[in-house]
């Protein structure tokens, strides 16, 4: 990547340009200042303050318990770190499904209190009124279809979605609806690659996949998963770029042993 394109701040408009020119979009999650700084400096285009923070930061089984205040805390930490990437923040469960006024109030809090660039919302037709109202306030919205983890109790499983024709057709319709409403991009999670490619070909906005194959406009992964910190989580779609679980365990074990043996600190590490 050239120095110029690395320094150019990523906007929603730029992402659409990238789709048009065939340049793939890279997106990763981050939830804290130090990680976001590294992700941004590495040239990743979009940083998602995902509600997966509920799993990887807080240790909950699902994404449902995380609150708007907690998401705002994570997003503020990330925002302070980021110079180039577009910062998108998940609206957590229960903050937009009830009615569109509530949805707008939640999105406004995120934009005002975190200075993020956009929000992300799970769902299609069922929440389109909320999407439209948020967009009317000038807040960019990223959609999220397919496996939408906030609906895990309805699905009952984290298995691949939209394998059947009826669900696939609904997903295509929802993607078009989000595009028509004015969303600047949509995430497709854990659906057949053939369907994801069809969606990417049929909508003009960027389609970012996670477990949706290579025929889309960009990819997103949860940073703890791709770094190998969450070593017990091994879905087929995950490519691990590091084994930080191993690296960290080794460091913690050696530190503990050094403290117990009295070899840390030594003279040169003392005042
Ligand atoms: O919360 C999250 O990390 C997400 C990604 C998996 C897309 O929504």
mmCIF file of N, CA, C and O in Angstrom, residues 189-239:
data_model
loop_
_atom_site.group_PDB
_atom_site.id
_atom_site.type_symbol
_atom_site.label_atom_id
_atom_site.label_comp_id
_atom_site.label_asym_id
_atom_site.label_seq_id
_atom_site.Cartn_x
_atom_site.Cartn_y
_atom_site.Cartn_z
ATOM 1 N N UNK A 189 -22.920 -12.508 7.452
ATOM 2 C CA UNK A 189 -22.218 -13.435 8.338
ATOM 3 C C UNK A 189 -22.701 -14.867 8.118
ATOM 4 O O UNK A 189 -23.908 -15.148 8.144
ATOM 5 N N UNK A 190 -21.749 -15.753 7.923
ATOM 6 C CA UNK A 190 -21.957 -17.200 7.882
ATOM 7 C C UNK A 190 -23.133 -17.621 6.990
ATOM 8 O O UNK A 190 -24.148 -18.144 7.467
ATOM 9 N N UNK A 191 -22.984 -17.363 5.722
ATOM 10 C CA UNK A 191 -23.965 -17.810 4.732
ATOM 11 C C UNK A 191 -23.197 -18.471 3.580
ATOM 12 O O UNK A 191 -21.985 -18.256 3.444
ATOM 13 N N UNK A 192 -23.876 -19.241 2.724
ATOM 14 C CA UNK A 192 -23.166 -19.880 1.604
ATOM 15 C C UNK A 192 -22.481 -18.838 0.710
ATOM 16 O O UNK A 192 -23.054 -17.780 0.428
ATOM 17 N N UNK A 193 -21.268 -19.191 0.247
ATOM 18 C CA UNK A 193 -20.481 -18.263 -0.570
ATOM 19 C C UNK A 193 -21.220 -17.872 -1.854
ATOM 20 O O UNK A 193 -21.126 -16.731 -2.313
ATOM 21 N N UNK A 194 -21.970 -18.824 -2.410
ATOM 22 C CA UNK A 194 -22.678 -18.549 -3.670
ATOM 23 C C UNK A 194 -23.720 -17.452 -3.463
ATOM 24 O O UNK A 194 -23.866 -16.542 -4.294
ATOM 25 N N UNK A 195 -24.420 -17.525 -2.350
ATOM 26 C CA UNK A 195 -25.440 -16.516 -2.049
ATOM 27 C C UNK A 195 -24.780 -15.152 -1.784
ATOM 28 O O UNK A 195 -25.251 -14.114 -2.279
ATOM 29 N N UNK A 196 -23.689 -15.164 -1.021
ATOM 30 C CA UNK A 196 -23.005 -13.903 -0.698
ATOM 31 C C UNK A 196 -22.517 -13.217 -1.978
ATOM 32 O O UNK A 196 -22.641 -12.001 -2.144
ATOM 33 N N UNK A 197 -21.985 -14.004 -2.901
ATOM 34 C CA UNK A 197 -21.526 -13.450 -4.187
ATOM 35 C C UNK A 197 -22.692 -12.821 -4.956
ATOM 36 O O UNK A 197 -22.580 -11.727 -5.515
ATOM 37 N N UNK A 198 -23.838 -13.524 -4.940
ATOM 38 C CA UNK A 198 -25.037 -12.989 -5.621
ATOM 39 C C UNK A 198 -25.418 -11.636 -5.039
ATOM 40 O O UNK A 198 -25.736 -10.694 -5.754
ATOM 41 N N UNK A 199 -25.414 -11.551 -3.692
ATOM 42 C CA UNK A 199 -25.779 -10.286 -3.037
ATOM 43 C C UNK A 199 -24.803 -9.190 -3.467
ATOM 44 O O UNK A 199 -25.209 -8.091 -3.863
ATOM 45 N N UNK A 200 -23.496 -9.505 -3.421
ATOM 46 C CA UNK A 200 -22.485 -8.497 -3.763
ATOM 47 C C UNK A 200 -22.632 -8.017 -5.208
ATOM 48 O O UNK A 200 -22.361 -6.859 -5.520
ATOM 49 N N UNK A 201 -23.097 -8.929 -6.077
ATOM 50 C CA UNK A 201 -23.276 -8.545 -7.485
ATOM 51 C C UNK A 201 -24.538 -7.707 -7.678
ATOM 52 O O UNK A 201 -24.622 -6.884 -8.567
ATOM 53 N N UNK A 202 -25.528 -7.930 -6.794
ATOM 54 C CA UNK A 202 -26.826 -7.278 -7.015
ATOM 55 C C UNK A 202 -27.001 -5.951 -6.299
ATOM 56 O O UNK A 202 -27.949 -5.228 -6.574
ATOM 57 N N UNK A 203 -26.135 -5.647 -5.314
ATOM 58 C CA UNK A 203 -26.266 -4.338 -4.660
ATOM 59 C C UNK A 203 -25.036 -3.482 -4.979
ATOM 60 O O UNK A 203 -23.957 -4.007 -5.234
ATOM 61 N N UNK A 204 -25.256 -2.171 -4.952
ATOM 62 C CA UNK A 204 -24.157 -1.257 -5.327
ATOM 63 C C UNK A 204 -23.293 -0.897 -4.122
ATOM 64 O O UNK A 204 -22.228 -0.307 -4.284
ATOM 65 N N UNK A 205 -23.762 -1.234 -2.912
ATOM 66 C CA UNK A 205 -22.974 -0.897 -1.715
ATOM 67 C C UNK A 205 -22.011 -2.046 -1.383
ATOM 68 O O UNK A 205 -22.275 -3.207 -1.735
ATOM 69 N N UNK A 206 -20.900 -1.727 -0.696
ATOM 70 C CA UNK A 206 -19.950 -2.793 -0.357
ATOM 71 C C UNK A 206 -20.556 -3.864 0.548
ATOM 72 O O UNK A 206 -21.291 -3.555 1.483
ATOM 73 N N UNK A 207 -20.236 -5.113 0.243
ATOM 74 C CA UNK A 207 -20.672 -6.257 1.044
ATOM 75 C C UNK A 207 -19.428 -6.827 1.724
ATOM 76 O O UNK A 207 -18.470 -7.231 1.058
ATOM 77 N N UNK A 208 -19.456 -6.838 3.047
ATOM 78 C CA UNK A 208 -18.306 -7.313 3.830
ATOM 79 C C UNK A 208 -18.689 -8.668 4.419
ATOM 80 O O UNK A 208 -19.702 -8.777 5.115
ATOM 81 N N UNK A 209 -17.874 -9.677 4.165
ATOM 82 C CA UNK A 209 -18.222 -11.031 4.605
ATOM 83 C C UNK A 209 -17.438 -11.487 5.817
ATOM 84 O O UNK A 209 -16.296 -11.093 6.039
ATOM 85 N N UNK A 210 -18.107 -12.360 6.599
ATOM 86 C CA UNK A 210 -17.414 -13.134 7.639
ATOM 87 C C UNK A 210 -18.024 -14.526 7.551
ATOM 88 O O UNK A 210 -19.214 -14.719 7.801
ATOM 89 N N UNK A 211 -17.242 -15.465 7.066
ATOM 90 C CA UNK A 211 -17.799 -16.785 6.790
ATOM 91 C C UNK A 211 -18.765 -16.749 5.618
ATOM 92 O O UNK A 211 -19.752 -17.483 5.588
ATOM 93 N N UNK A 212 -18.491 -15.881 4.651
ATOM 94 C CA UNK A 212 -19.380 -15.735 3.489
ATOM 95 C C UNK A 212 -18.610 -15.885 2.187
ATOM 96 O O UNK A 212 -19.086 -15.460 1.128
ATOM 97 N N UNK A 213 -17.412 -16.460 2.248
ATOM 98 C CA UNK A 213 -16.642 -16.739 1.029
ATOM 99 C C UNK A 213 -15.922 -15.518 0.473
ATOM 100 O O UNK A 213 -15.975 -14.424 1.054
ATOM 101 N N UNK A 214 -15.276 -15.743 -0.676
ATOM 102 C CA UNK A 214 -14.401 -14.722 -1.239
ATOM 103 C C UNK A 214 -15.034 -13.865 -2.325
ATOM 104 O O UNK A 214 -14.367 -12.996 -2.897
ATOM 105 N N UNK A 215 -16.313 -14.079 -2.624
ATOM 106 C CA UNK A 215 -16.938 -13.354 -3.736
ATOM 107 C C UNK A 215 -17.547 -12.029 -3.329
ATOM 108 O O UNK A 215 -18.354 -11.462 -4.071
ATOM 109 N N UNK A 216 -17.201 -11.525 -2.159
ATOM 110 C CA UNK A 216 -17.776 -10.270 -1.672
ATOM 111 C C UNK A 216 -16.716 -9.157 -1.754
ATOM 112 O O UNK A 216 -15.622 -9.377 -2.258
ATOM 113 N N UNK A 217 -17.070 -7.966 -1.255
ATOM 114 C CA UNK A 217 -16.196 -6.806 -1.470
ATOM 115 C C UNK A 217 -15.162 -6.593 -0.369
ATOM 116 O O UNK A 217 -14.285 -5.728 -0.482
ATOM 117 N N UNK A 218 -15.291 -7.333 0.708
ATOM 118 C CA UNK A 218 -14.329 -7.174 1.797
ATOM 119 C C UNK A 218 -14.545 -8.253 2.835
ATOM 120 O O UNK A 218 -15.486 -9.055 2.737
ATOM 121 N N UNK A 219 -13.658 -8.287 3.825
ATOM 122 C CA UNK A 219 -13.733 -9.318 4.863
ATOM 123 C C UNK A 219 -13.600 -8.670 6.233
ATOM 124 O O UNK A 219 -12.911 -7.666 6.388
ATOM 125 N N UNK A 220 -14.254 -9.289 7.223
ATOM 126 C CA UNK A 220 -14.096 -8.857 8.608
ATOM 127 C C UNK A 220 -13.834 -10.081 9.481
ATOM 128 O O UNK A 220 -14.378 -11.160 9.221
ATOM 129 N N UNK A 221 -12.981 -9.919 10.478
ATOM 130 C CA UNK A 221 -12.782 -10.963 11.488
ATOM 131 C C UNK A 221 -12.741 -10.296 12.860
ATOM 132 O O UNK A 221 -12.456 -9.096 12.981
ATOM 133 N N UNK A 222 -13.025 -11.081 13.871
ATOM 134 C CA UNK A 222 -12.884 -10.625 15.252
ATOM 135 C C UNK A 222 -11.395 -10.709 15.599
ATOM 136 O O UNK A 222 -10.759 -11.749 15.396
ATOM 137 N N UNK A 223 -10.849 -9.609 16.105
ATOM 138 C CA UNK A 223 -9.393 -9.514 16.253
ATOM 139 C C UNK A 223 -8.843 -10.591 17.198
ATOM 140 O O UNK A 223 -7.785 -11.165 16.936
ATOM 141 N N UNK A 224 -9.563 -10.915 18.261
ATOM 142 C CA UNK A 224 -9.084 -11.948 19.196
ATOM 143 C C UNK A 224 -9.021 -13.324 18.526
ATOM 144 O O UNK A 224 -8.183 -14.150 18.887
ATOM 145 N N UNK A 225 -9.924 -13.547 17.559
ATOM 146 C CA UNK A 225 -9.948 -14.837 16.861
ATOM 147 C C UNK A 225 -8.787 -14.930 15.877
ATOM 148 O O UNK A 225 -8.076 -15.948 15.835
ATOM 149 N N UNK A 226 -8.589 -13.881 15.076
ATOM 150 C CA UNK A 226 -7.517 -13.960 14.060
ATOM 151 C C UNK A 226 -6.132 -13.917 14.690
ATOM 152 O O UNK A 226 -5.150 -14.402 14.115
ATOM 153 N N UNK A 227 -6.037 -13.370 15.910
ATOM 154 C CA UNK A 227 -4.746 -13.368 16.612
ATOM 155 C C UNK A 227 -4.516 -14.661 17.391
ATOM 156 O O UNK A 227 -3.450 -14.855 17.965
ATOM 157 N N UNK A 228 -5.537 -15.526 17.433
ATOM 158 C CA UNK A 228 -5.371 -16.796 18.141
ATOM 159 C C UNK A 228 -5.383 -16.644 19.653
ATOM 160 O O UNK A 228 -4.801 -17.470 20.365
ATOM 161 N N UNK A 229 -6.029 -15.605 20.153
ATOM 162 C CA UNK A 229 -6.159 -15.464 21.618
ATOM 163 C C UNK A 229 -7.265 -16.407 22.095
ATOM 164 O O UNK A 229 -7.122 -17.099 23.094
ATOM 165 N N UNK A 230 -8.365 -16.435 21.336
ATOM 166 C CA UNK A 230 -9.492 -17.319 21.643
ATOM 167 C C UNK A 230 -9.233 -18.669 20.979
ATOM 168 O O UNK A 230 -9.851 -18.995 19.970
ATOM 169 N N UNK A 231 -8.317 -19.445 21.514
ATOM 170 C CA UNK A 231 -7.865 -20.640 20.782
ATOM 171 C C UNK A 231 -8.879 -21.786 20.797
ATOM 172 O O UNK A 231 -8.734 -22.751 20.069
ATOM 173 N N UNK A 232 -9.935 -21.647 21.609
ATOM 174 C CA UNK A 232 -10.951 -22.703 21.642
ATOM 175 C C UNK A 232 -12.012 -22.508 20.541
ATOM 176 O O UNK A 232 -12.816 -23.392 20.286
ATOM 177 N N UNK A 233 -11.981 -21.346 19.864
ATOM 178 C CA UNK A 233 -12.984 -21.026 18.841
ATOM 179 C C UNK A 233 -12.372 -21.270 17.462
ATOM 180 O O UNK A 233 -11.465 -20.551 17.046
ATOM 181 N N UNK A 234 -12.871 -22.313 16.770
ATOM 182 C CA UNK A 234 -12.237 -22.681 15.495
ATOM 183 C C UNK A 234 -13.222 -22.923 14.361
ATOM 184 O O UNK A 234 -13.251 -24.000 13.779
ATOM 185 N N UNK A 235 -14.044 -21.950 14.008
ATOM 186 C CA UNK A 235 -14.950 -22.180 12.876
ATOM 187 C C UNK A 235 -14.134 -22.290 11.583
ATOM 188 O O UNK A 235 -13.000 -21.784 11.507
ATOM 189 N N UNK A 236 -14.729 -22.930 10.583
ATOM 190 C CA UNK A 236 -14.033 -23.158 9.318
ATOM 191 C C UNK A 236 -13.585 -21.855 8.640
ATOM 192 O O UNK A 236 -12.561 -21.798 7.973
ATOM 193 N N UNK A 237 -14.359 -20.787 8.819
ATOM 194 C CA UNK A 237 -14.048 -19.549 8.107
ATOM 195 C C UNK A 237 -12.869 -18.785 8.707
ATOM 196 O O UNK A 237 -12.342 -17.857 8.089
ATOM 197 N N UNK A 238 -12.445 -19.179 9.906
ATOM 198 C CA UNK A 238 -11.430 -18.387 10.607
ATOM 199 C C UNK A 238 -10.018 -18.733 10.136
ATOM 200 O O UNK A 238 -9.620 -19.897 10.180
ATOM 201 N N UNK A 239 -9.277 -17.725 9.664
ATOM 202 C CA UNK A 239 -7.840 -17.924 9.426
ATOM 203 C C UNK A 239 -7.094 -17.237 10.577
ATOM 204 O O UNK A 239 -7.291 -16.064 10.839
#
